[in-house]
Every structure is written in structure tokens, then in C-alpha cells.
PDB file of C-alpha atoms in Angstrom:
ATOM      1  CA  MET A   1      31.646 -11.681  59.720  1.00  0.00           C
ATOM      2  CA  GLN A   2      32.375 -14.026  56.774  1.00  0.00           C
ATOM      3  CA  ALA A   3      29.651 -16.372  57.944  1.00  0.00           C
ATOM      4  CA  ALA A   4      27.232 -13.467  58.132  1.00  0.00           C
ATOM      5  CA  ALA A   5      28.128 -12.309  54.755  1.00  0.00           C
ATOM      6  CA  ARG A   6      27.272 -15.741  53.325  1.00  0.00           C
ATOM      7  CA  GLN A   7      23.855 -15.773  55.069  1.00  0.00           C
ATOM      8  CA  ARG A   8      21.162 -15.579  52.462  1.00  0.00           C
ATOM      9  CA  PRO A   9      18.397 -13.032  53.068  1.00  0.00           C
ATOM     10  CA  VAL A  10      15.226 -14.402  54.677  1.00  0.00           C
ATOM     11  CA  GLY A  11      13.037 -13.101  51.856  1.00  0.00           C
ATOM     12  CA  GLU A  12      15.068 -14.961  49.226  1.00  0.00           C
ATOM     13  CA  LEU A  13      14.701 -18.184  51.309  1.00  0.00           C
ATOM     14  CA  LEU A  14      11.014 -17.754  51.749  1.00  0.00           C
ATOM     15  CA  ARG A  15      10.521 -17.151  48.031  1.00  0.00           C
ATOM     16  CA  GLU A  16      12.555 -20.245  47.311  1.00  0.00           C
ATOM     17  CA  TRP A  17      10.294 -22.309  49.599  1.00  0.00           C
ATOM     18  CA  ARG A  18       7.176 -20.798  48.087  1.00  0.00           C
ATOM     19  CA  ASP A  19       8.413 -21.706  44.547  1.00  0.00           C
ATOM     20  CA  ARG A  20       9.304 -25.139  45.739  1.00  0.00           C
ATOM     21  CA  ARG A  21       5.720 -25.599  47.080  1.00  0.00           C
ATOM     22  CA  ARG A  22       4.338 -24.085  43.833  1.00  0.00           C
ATOM     23  CA  ILE A  23       2.254 -21.655  45.693  1.00  0.00           C
ATOM     24  CA  SER A  24       1.610 -18.110  44.310  1.00  0.00           C
ATOM     25  CA  GLN A  25       2.190 -14.960  46.351  1.00  0.00           C
ATOM     26  CA  LEU A  26      -1.577 -14.353  46.355  1.00  0.00           C
ATOM     27  CA  ASP A  27      -2.382 -17.865  47.672  1.00  0.00           C
ATOM     28  CA  LEU A  28       0.245 -17.733  50.394  1.00  0.00           C
ATOM     29  CA  ALA A  29      -0.876 -14.230  51.424  1.00  0.00           C
ATOM     30  CA  ILE A  30      -4.431 -15.279  51.662  1.00  0.00           C
ATOM     31  CA  SER A  31      -3.639 -18.454  53.774  1.00  0.00           C
ATOM     32  CA  ALA A  32      -1.268 -16.581  56.013  1.00  0.00           C
ATOM     33  CA  ASP A  33      -3.555 -13.613  56.382  1.00  0.00           C
ATOM     34  CA  ILE A  34      -1.153 -10.978  55.159  1.00  0.00           C
ATOM     35  CA  SER A  35      -1.336  -8.598  52.221  1.00  0.00           C
ATOM     36  CA  THR A  36       0.340  -9.657  48.940  1.00  0.00           C
ATOM     37  CA  ARG A  37       2.134  -6.294  48.918  1.00  0.00           C
ATOM     38  CA  HIS A  38       3.711  -6.922  52.316  1.00  0.00           C
ATOM     39  CA  LEU A  39       4.631 -10.503  51.209  1.00  0.00           C
ATOM     40  CA  SER A  40       6.249  -9.131  48.055  1.00  0.00           C
ATOM     41  CA  PHE A  41       8.255  -6.514  50.205  1.00  0.00           C
ATOM     42  CA  VAL A  42       9.410  -9.361  52.496  1.00  0.00           C
ATOM     43  CA  GLU A  43      10.547 -11.496  49.656  1.00  0.00           C
ATOM     44  CA  THR A  44      12.405  -8.728  47.863  1.00  0.00           C
ATOM     45  CA  GLY A  45      14.098  -7.436  51.062  1.00  0.00           C
ATOM     46  CA  ARG A  46      12.257  -4.124  51.260  1.00  0.00           C
ATOM     47  CA  SER A  47      10.574  -5.094  54.495  1.00  0.00           C
ATOM     48  CA  LYS A  48      11.897  -7.141  57.458  1.00  0.00           C
ATOM     49  CA  PRO A  49       9.356  -9.700  58.704  1.00  0.00           C
ATOM     50  CA  SER A  50       8.596  -9.996  62.352  1.00  0.00           C
ATOM     51  CA  ARG A  51       9.468 -13.224  64.129  1.00  0.00           C
ATOM     52  CA  ASP A  52       5.800 -14.200  64.201  1.00  0.00           C
ATOM     53  CA  MET A  53       5.451 -13.660  60.487  1.00  0.00           C
ATOM     54  CA  VAL A  54       8.499 -15.873  59.712  1.00  0.00           C
ATOM     55  CA  LEU A  55       7.042 -18.635  61.865  1.00  0.00           C
ATOM     56  CA  ARG A  56       3.519 -18.187  60.280  1.00  0.00           C
ATOM     57  CA  LEU A  57       4.915 -18.286  56.680  1.00  0.00           C
ATOM     58  CA  GLY A  58       7.009 -21.286  57.606  1.00  0.00           C
ATOM     59  CA  GLU A  59       3.882 -23.102  58.904  1.00  0.00           C
ATOM     60  CA  HIS A  60       1.804 -22.320  55.752  1.00  0.00           C
ATOM     61  CA  LEU A  61       4.683 -23.366  53.507  1.00  0.00           C
ATOM     62  CA  GLU A  62       5.153 -26.601  55.482  1.00  0.00           C
ATOM     63  CA  VAL A  63       8.772 -25.888  55.994  1.00  0.00           C
ATOM     64  CA  PRO A  64      10.549 -28.533  58.136  1.00  0.00           C
ATOM     65  CA  LEU A  65      11.373 -27.381  61.755  1.00  0.00           C
ATOM     66  CA  ARG A  66      15.157 -27.451  61.007  1.00  0.00           C
ATOM     67  CA  GLU A  67      14.624 -25.109  58.091  1.00  0.00           C
ATOM     68  CA  ARG A  68      12.300 -22.886  60.111  1.00  0.00           C
ATOM     69  CA  ASN A  69      15.108 -22.305  62.507  1.00  0.00           C
ATOM     70  CA  ARG A  70      17.289 -21.313  59.528  1.00  0.00           C
ATOM     71  CA  LEU A  71      14.696 -18.853  58.349  1.00  0.00           C
ATOM     72  CA  LEU A  72      14.652 -17.277  61.765  1.00  0.00           C
ATOM     73  CA  LEU A  73      18.374 -16.925  61.894  1.00  0.00           C
ATOM     74  CA  ALA A  74      18.367 -15.365  58.477  1.00  0.00           C
ATOM     75  CA  ALA A  75      15.795 -12.847  59.733  1.00  0.00           C
ATOM     76  CA  GLY A  76      17.909 -11.933  62.765  1.00  0.00           C
ATOM     77  CA  TYR A  77      15.946 -14.066  65.346  1.00  0.00           C
ATOM     78  CA  ALA A  78      16.866 -16.856  67.655  1.00  0.00           C
ATOM     79  CA  PRO A  79      15.699 -20.365  66.675  1.00  0.00           C
ATOM     80  CA  ALA A  80      12.238 -21.332  68.033  1.00  0.00           C
ATOM     81  CA  TYR A  81      12.664 -25.108  67.924  1.00  0.00           C
ATOM     82  CA  THR A  82      15.084 -27.074  70.158  1.00  0.00           C
ATOM     83  CA  GLU A  83      17.283 -29.845  68.713  1.00  0.00           C
ATOM     84  CA  ASN A  84      18.082 -32.227  71.535  1.00  0.00           C
ATOM     85  CA  ALA A  85      20.008 -35.436  71.110  1.00  0.00           C
ATOM     86  CA  LEU A  86      17.857 -38.534  71.664  1.00  0.00           C
ATOM     87  CA  GLY A  87      20.177 -39.481  74.541  1.00  0.00           C
ATOM     88  CA  ASP A  88      19.555 -36.261  76.456  1.00  0.00           C
ATOM     89  CA  PRO A  89      17.671 -36.594  79.764  1.00  0.00           C
ATOM     90  CA  GLY A  90      14.812 -34.433  78.570  1.00  0.00           C
ATOM     91  CA  MET A  91      14.058 -37.033  75.894  1.00  0.00           C
ATOM     92  CA  ASP A  92      13.353 -39.879  78.207  1.00  0.00           C
ATOM     93  CA  ALA A  93       9.684 -39.993  77.221  1.00  0.00           C
ATOM     94  CA  VAL A  94      10.541 -40.116  73.506  1.00  0.00           C
ATOM     95  CA  ARG A  95      13.040 -42.890  73.991  1.00  0.00           C
ATOM     96  CA  GLN A  96      10.574 -44.869  76.054  1.00  0.00           C
ATOM     97  CA  ALA A  97       7.879 -44.443  73.473  1.00  0.00           C
ATOM     98  CA  VAL A  98      10.153 -45.574  70.735  1.00  0.00           C
ATOM     99  CA  ARG A  99      11.406 -48.560  72.659  1.00  0.00           C
ATOM    100  CA  GLN A 100       7.742 -49.580  73.592  1.00  0.00           C
ATOM    101  CA  LEU A 101       6.788 -49.474  69.931  1.00  0.00           C
ATOM    102  CA  LEU A 102       9.837 -51.537  68.887  1.00  0.00           C
ATOM    103  CA  ALA A 103       9.386 -54.163  71.547  1.00  0.00           C
ATOM    104  CA  GLY A 104       5.637 -54.369  70.970  1.00  0.00           C
ATOM    105  CA  HIS A 105       6.280 -55.113  67.353  1.00  0.00           C
ATOM    106  CA  GLU A 106       8.236 -58.317  68.069  1.00  0.00           C
ATOM    107  CA  PRO A 107       8.517 -60.855  66.495  1.00  0.00           C
ATOM    108  CA  TYR A 108       8.256 -58.613  63.395  1.00  0.00           C
ATOM    109  CA  PRO A 109      11.068 -56.279  62.337  1.00  0.00           C
ATOM    110  CA  ALA A 110      10.941 -52.596  63.071  1.00  0.00           C
ATOM    111  CA  ALA A 111      13.517 -49.865  63.005  1.00  0.00           C
ATOM    112  CA  VAL A 112      13.822 -46.074  63.741  1.00  0.00           C
ATOM    113  CA  VAL A 113      15.756 -43.828  61.434  1.00  0.00           C
ATOM    114  CA  ASP A 114      16.603 -40.055  61.409  1.00  0.00           C
ATOM    115  CA  ARG A 115      16.411 -37.545  58.631  1.00  0.00           C
ATOM    116  CA  ASN A 116      19.475 -39.095  56.906  1.00  0.00           C
ATOM    117  CA  TRP A 117      18.048 -42.579  57.037  1.00  0.00           C
ATOM    118  CA  ASP A 118      20.784 -43.403  59.683  1.00  0.00           C
ATOM    119  CA  LEU A 119      19.772 -46.206  62.033  1.00  0.00           C
ATOM    120  CA  VAL A 120      18.728 -44.795  65.460  1.00  0.00           C
ATOM    121  CA  ASP A 121      17.249 -47.857  67.072  1.00  0.00           C
ATOM    122  CA  ALA A 122      15.721 -51.231  66.160  1.00  0.00           C
ATOM    123  CA  ASN A 123      14.240 -54.275  67.695  1.00  0.00           C
ATOM    124  CA  ALA A 124      15.905 -57.775  67.722  1.00  0.00           C
ATOM    125  CA  SER A 125      13.941 -58.975  64.714  1.00  0.00           C
ATOM    126  CA  ILE A 126      15.635 -56.484  62.401  1.00  0.00           C
ATOM    127  CA  GLY A 127      18.629 -58.909  62.630  1.00  0.00           C
ATOM    128  CA  LEU A 128      16.811 -61.049  60.113  1.00  0.00           C
ATOM    129  CA  PHE A 129      17.515 -58.419  57.458  1.00  0.00           C
ATOM    130  CA  VAL A 130      21.088 -57.404  58.459  1.00  0.00           C
ATOM    131  CA  ALA A 131      22.672 -60.649  59.444  1.00  0.00           C
ATOM    132  CA  GLY A 132      26.103 -60.928  57.859  1.00  0.00           C
ATOM    133  CA  ILE A 133      26.186 -57.277  56.608  1.00  0.00           C
ATOM    134  CA  ALA A 134      29.352 -55.299  57.413  1.00  0.00           C
ATOM    135  CA  PRO A 135      28.733 -52.972  60.333  1.00  0.00           C
ATOM    136  CA  GLU A 136      29.717 -49.835  58.300  1.00  0.00           C
ATOM    137  CA  LEU A 137      26.815 -50.516  56.005  1.00  0.00           C
ATOM    138  CA  THR A 138      24.201 -51.040  58.687  1.00  0.00           C
ATOM    139  CA  THR A 139      24.540 -47.528  60.073  1.00  0.00           C
ATOM    140  CA  ASN A 140      22.444 -46.222  57.130  1.00  0.00           C
ATOM    141  CA  VAL A 141      19.339 -48.274  56.230  1.00  0.00           C
ATOM    142  CA  LEU A 142      19.333 -47.291  52.536  1.00  0.00           C
ATOM    143  CA  ARG A 143      22.862 -48.221  52.035  1.00  0.00           C
ATOM    144  CA  ALA A 144      22.248 -51.523  53.949  1.00  0.00           C
ATOM    145  CA  THR A 145      19.361 -52.275  51.727  1.00  0.00           C
ATOM    146  CA  LEU A 146      20.530 -51.395  48.235  1.00  0.00           C
ATOM    147  CA  HIS A 147      24.357 -51.900  48.427  1.00  0.00           C
ATOM    148  CA  PRO A 148      25.513 -55.033  46.604  1.00  0.00           C
ATOM    149  CA  ASP A 149      27.287 -56.108  49.826  1.00  0.00           C
ATOM    150  CA  GLY A 150      24.234 -55.545  51.926  1.00  0.00           C
ATOM    151  CA  MET A 151      20.614 -56.846  51.711  1.00  0.00           C
ATOM    152  CA  ALA A 152      20.393 -56.463  47.935  1.00  0.00           C
ATOM    153  CA  PRO A 153      21.575 -59.989  46.938  1.00  0.00           C
ATOM    154  CA  HIS A 154      18.743 -61.426  49.081  1.00  0.00           C
ATOM    155  CA  ILE A 155      15.992 -59.094  47.846  1.00  0.00           C
ATOM    156  CA  LEU A 156      13.983 -61.128  45.307  1.00  0.00           C
ATOM    157  CA  ASN A 157      12.199 -58.082  43.888  1.00  0.00           C
ATOM    158  CA  LEU A 158      15.306 -55.728  44.086  1.00  0.00           C
ATOM    159  CA  GLY A 159      14.292 -53.587  41.061  1.00  0.00           C
ATOM    160  CA  GLU A 160      10.794 -52.956  42.448  1.00  0.00           C
ATOM    161  CA  TRP A 161      11.936 -52.325  46.017  1.00  0.00           C
ATOM    162  CA  ARG A 162      14.756 -50.127  44.841  1.00  0.00           C
ATOM    163  CA  ALA A 163      12.360 -47.907  42.862  1.00  0.00           C
ATOM    164  CA  HIS A 164      10.088 -47.674  45.930  1.00  0.00           C
ATOM    165  CA  LEU A 165      12.919 -46.535  48.187  1.00  0.00           C
ATOM    166  CA  LEU A 166      14.519 -44.166  45.678  1.00  0.00           C
ATOM    167  CA  GLY A 167      11.091 -42.596  45.058  1.00  0.00           C
ATOM    168  CA  ARG A 168      10.625 -42.054  48.895  1.00  0.00           C
ATOM    169  CA  LEU A 169      14.060 -40.430  49.010  1.00  0.00           C
ATOM    170  CA  ARG A 170      13.477 -38.332  45.937  1.00  0.00           C
ATOM    171  CA  ARG A 171      10.185 -36.949  47.463  1.00  0.00           C
ATOM    172  CA  GLN A 172      12.051 -36.255  50.697  1.00  0.00           C
ATOM    173  CA  VAL A 173      14.684 -34.240  48.817  1.00  0.00           C
ATOM    174  CA  GLY A 174      11.860 -32.277  47.114  1.00  0.00           C
ATOM    175  CA  GLN A 175      10.191 -31.584  50.459  1.00  0.00           C
ATOM    176  CA  THR A 176      13.363 -30.627  52.433  1.00  0.00           C
ATOM    177  CA  ALA A 177      15.826 -29.376  49.817  1.00  0.00           C
ATOM    178  CA  ASP A 178      18.459 -31.166  51.792  1.00  0.00           C
ATOM    179  CA  ALA A 179      21.829 -31.283  49.909  1.00  0.00           C
ATOM    180  CA  GLY A 180      23.031 -34.283  51.863  1.00  0.00           C
ATOM    181  CA  LEU A 181      20.091 -36.259  50.967  1.00  0.00           C
ATOM    182  CA  ALA A 182      20.504 -35.293  47.356  1.00  0.00           C
ATOM    183  CA  ASP A 183      24.049 -36.612  47.490  1.00  0.00           C
ATOM    184  CA  LEU A 184      22.700 -39.783  49.072  1.00  0.00           C
ATOM    185  CA  LEU A 185      20.238 -40.191  46.299  1.00  0.00           C
ATOM    186  CA  ASP A 186      22.933 -39.881  43.605  1.00  0.00           C
ATOM    187  CA  GLU A 187      25.049 -42.439  45.435  1.00  0.00           C
ATOM    188  CA  LEU A 188      22.237 -44.954  45.680  1.00  0.00           C
ATOM    189  CA  ARG A 189      21.406 -44.565  41.975  1.00  0.00           C
ATOM    190  CA  GLY A 190      24.958 -45.627  41.191  1.00  0.00           C
ATOM    191  CA  TYR A 191      24.642 -48.988  42.977  1.00  0.00           C
ATOM    192  CA  PRO A 192      24.300 -51.886  40.472  1.00  0.00           C
ATOM    193  CA  CYS A 193      20.999 -53.638  40.044  1.00  0.00           C
ATOM    194  CA  ASP A 194      20.523 -56.651  37.778  1.00  0.00           C
ATOM    195  CA  GLN A 195      16.714 -56.191  37.650  1.00  0.00           C
ATOM    196  CA  PRO A 196      14.584 -53.650  35.760  1.00  0.00           C
ATOM    197  CA  VAL A 197      13.814 -50.631  37.922  1.00  0.00           C
ATOM    198  CA  PRO A 198      10.393 -49.189  37.068  1.00  0.00           C
ATOM    199  CA  GLU A 199      10.016 -45.520  36.558  1.00  0.00           C
ATOM    200  CA  VAL A 200       6.535 -45.442  38.114  1.00  0.00           C
ATOM    201  CA  GLU A 201       5.145 -47.912  40.691  1.00  0.00           C
ATOM    202  CA  VAL A 202       2.225 -49.554  38.919  1.00  0.00           C
ATOM    203  CA  PRO A 203       0.374 -52.255  40.788  1.00  0.00           C
ATOM    204  CA  GLY A 204       0.208 -55.781  39.322  1.00  0.00           C
ATOM    205  CA  PRO A 205      -2.924 -57.895  39.500  1.00  0.00           C
ATOM    206  CA  GLY A 206      -4.207 -57.957  43.025  1.00  0.00           C
ATOM    207  CA  ASP A 207      -1.364 -55.831  44.417  1.00  0.00           C
ATOM    208  CA  ILE A 208      -2.381 -53.266  47.182  1.00  0.00           C
ATOM    209  CA  PHE A 209       1.208 -52.285  48.316  1.00  0.00           C
ATOM    210  CA  VAL A 210       4.801 -52.624  47.251  1.00  0.00           C
ATOM    211  CA  PRO A 211       6.062 -55.802  48.965  1.00  0.00           C
ATOM    212  CA  LEU A 212       9.525 -56.552  50.177  1.00  0.00           C
ATOM    213  CA  ARG A 213      10.371 -60.110  49.039  1.00  0.00           C
ATOM    214  CA  PHE A 214      13.374 -61.342  50.975  1.00  0.00           C
ATOM    215  CA  ARG A 215      15.133 -64.729  51.062  1.00  0.00           C
ATOM    216  CA  HIS A 216      16.208 -65.796  54.492  1.00  0.00           C
ATOM    217  CA  GLU A 217      17.937 -69.166  55.233  1.00  0.00           C
ATOM    218  CA  GLY A 218      16.281 -70.654  52.110  1.00  0.00           C
ATOM    219  CA  THR A 219      12.784 -69.398  52.793  1.00  0.00           C
ATOM    220  CA  ASP A 220      11.199 -66.691  50.642  1.00  0.00           C
ATOM    221  CA  LEU A 221       9.495 -64.127  52.857  1.00  0.00           C
ATOM    222  CA  THR A 222       7.114 -61.349  51.964  1.00  0.00           C
ATOM    223  CA  PHE A 223       6.588 -58.223  53.902  1.00  0.00           C
ATOM    224  CA  PHE A 224       4.680 -54.879  53.796  1.00  0.00           C
ATOM    225  CA  SER A 225       5.623 -51.917  55.909  1.00  0.00           C
ATOM    226  CA  THR A 226       4.048 -48.955  57.695  1.00  0.00           C
ATOM    227  CA  VAL A 227       5.696 -45.657  58.569  1.00  0.00           C
ATOM    228  CA  ALA A 228       4.996 -43.662  61.736  1.00  0.00           C
ATOM    229  CA  THR A 229       6.080 -40.193  62.960  1.00  0.00           C
ATOM    230  CA  PHE A 230       5.359 -38.247  66.044  1.00  0.00           C
ATOM    231  CA  GLY A 231       2.095 -36.357  65.510  1.00  0.00           C
ATOM    232  CA  THR A 232       2.795 -32.948  67.192  1.00  0.00           C
ATOM    233  CA  PRO A 233       6.610 -32.525  67.395  1.00  0.00           C
ATOM    234  CA  LEU A 234       8.118 -29.261  68.629  1.00  0.00           C
ATOM    235  CA  ASP A 235      11.722 -30.498  68.626  1.00  0.00           C
ATOM    236  CA  VAL A 236      13.794 -30.882  65.529  1.00  0.00           C
ATOM    237  CA  THR A 237      15.121 -34.345  66.337  1.00  0.00           C
ATOM    238  CA  VAL A 238      11.711 -35.695  67.275  1.00  0.00           C
ATOM    239  CA  ALA A 239      10.113 -34.267  64.144  1.00  0.00           C
ATOM    240  CA  GLU A 240      12.695 -36.080  62.019  1.00  0.00           C
ATOM    241  CA  LEU A 241      12.381 -39.514  63.548  1.00  0.00           C
ATOM    242  CA  VAL A 242      10.667 -42.159  61.382  1.00  0.00           C
ATOM    243  CA  ILE A 243       9.550 -45.652  62.708  1.00  0.00           C
ATOM    244  CA  GLU A 244       9.219 -48.235  59.957  1.00  0.00           C
ATOM    245  CA  SER A 245       7.424 -51.399  60.906  1.00  0.00           C
ATOM    246  CA  PHE A 246       7.419 -54.604  58.833  1.00  0.00           C
ATOM    247  CA  TYR A 247       4.544 -57.014  58.824  1.00  0.00           C
ATOM    248  CA  PRO A 248       4.291 -60.480  57.274  1.00  0.00           C
ATOM    249  CA  ALA A 249       2.282 -60.473  54.060  1.00  0.00           C
ATOM    250  CA  ASP A 250       1.572 -64.256  53.981  1.00  0.00           C
ATOM    251  CA  PRO A 251       1.288 -67.142  56.446  1.00  0.00           C
ATOM    252  CA  VAL A 252       4.661 -68.578  55.484  1.00  0.00           C
ATOM    253  CA  THR A 253       6.363 -65.344  56.529  1.00  0.00           C
ATOM    254  CA  ALA A 254       4.426 -65.126  59.846  1.00  0.00           C
ATOM    255  CA  ALA A 255       5.314 -68.678  60.751  1.00  0.00           C
ATOM    256  CA  HIS A 256       8.966 -68.151  59.912  1.00  0.00           C
ATOM    257  CA  LEU A 257       9.172 -65.093  62.124  1.00  0.00           C
ATOM    258  CA  ARG A 258       7.489 -66.884  65.024  1.00  0.00           C
ATOM    259  CA  GLU A 259       9.898 -69.784  64.696  1.00  0.00           C
ATOM    260  CA  GLN A 260      12.921 -67.448  64.628  1.00  0.00           C
ATOM    261  CA  ALA A 261      11.791 -65.677  67.717  1.00  0.00           C
ATOM    262  CA  ALA A 262      11.121 -68.993  69.448  1.00  0.00           C
ATOM    263  CA  SER A 263      14.666 -70.296  68.610  1.00  0.00           C
ATOM    264  CA  VAL A 264      16.207 -67.081  70.070  1.00  0.00           C
ATOM    265  CA  GLY A 265      14.046 -67.088  73.105  1.00  0.00           C
TER     266      GLY A 265
END
């Protein structure tokens, strides 16, 4: 009963998500095809939304699947979206797809992270980044990257790359309202950095992306990265997986990676 007493009303949660998305009641009502009067009654608790309406409003507010389940629970309904562990038998196809993407990206580094930026899987080439780092740091890629005992001493443009990563995390906190991610952001901001950290990512002459400049065994390497997610997820775990793939940004980096792969093979 105490847990139920602490449950916030669904209308209050919906209004909070609408405010976070900076959408007016009128605009949300129009896009969701309901009356503003009914939406107002839902938000103030004067009317209980149907299960379909909760799902519809969550869709139009672009609420993450995990949070849509919480909206349903707050309204008195069962969750709509499963949350299977990646190791479950029903996730075989997902695991195989992830492994295929990672293996196919060799000899370039690639990793899979979850909603907390915890490392889920990676290919062999990611070892170039994490060699020598304490195992307890490598479980979370942001800590592994920005911690002074992690990759940070080897990142030549640490201030620039730090600003890029913190910006991504800050936007994620805004999109998800996740308290754990907000705590992680505060933690990372406290890590030392001996380079200027730009407030805004402004490109230099000829720049078309924020590079990662990394020194490995005396060679200066330059990477750019792409981020991939599953296009039509209906499971919370699948929706929160992110695959980040690194590519060489110059011939020196490409040659170094090929040499590293050949020496291991």
C-alpha cells in the first residue's frame, strides 16, 4: 500500500512529459485527435484515460518505452512493452544481428551500450581503446573514456571529445528524465580535464564532424563514429540498445588498424 501511495497520478506524469516536450495542450490534443477539454481533465485527474489513450499520448509525446510502461501502471493498466534480458532465448535474433554488425565492422572498433552507457558487447578491435584500463572502468563506456585512469590521458583532443560526450548525455537526460543518467552526468563533469571544454561544438576550418584523436602505441589516430539503433523496437531492452561504430578518418589510422588486425590474426 505504501508503494501505491507513492505512485504519481498518470495525469501529472503526462503533463510533465508535455511540458518537457514544450507542447501545448492544444497542439497535443490536435495531434492525438482528442479534445483539449478531455486532455485537460486527464491531466488534472478529473478523468481517467483509457489504455489506448495513454499509449496514444505516449506515442505523440515520444515518451521512451520504459516510461510508457510506467504511465500505464500509473493509470492502473498492465505494461504494454516487454523487457527481456539480451541473453533470453527470445532475443536470439537480436543477439545475432548485433554480433553480425560488430564482426562485420572489423578491423574497426565498435561497441554496444545500453541506456546507462554500460557496455553490452563489443568487437575485438575495441581493445585498442581499452587496453590497460582497469576492468571496473570498462563496464561503463563514458567512465572508461573520460576517467583520468581510463582513455582520457590518450585522447589528444580530450576537451573537445569530452564536450561532445557530455552534450550527448545531457540531451539524453532531457529526453528521458532519467535520474540515474543525471547523476552520471554530474559525476562525469567532476572528472579533471586539462584542456578547454567548449560550451558549444563549433566546427573549425574544414571540420564536418567531431573527431576522436587517440594516441595508440606512439601513433596518433583519428576516428569519426556513427550511432545505430533498432528501427522498430517493441521491447524496452531492444529500444535502449545503441551501437557505436568507429571509422578511420585518415589513411594513417586505417593502415594502423589493418596492421593491428593482421598481427592478432
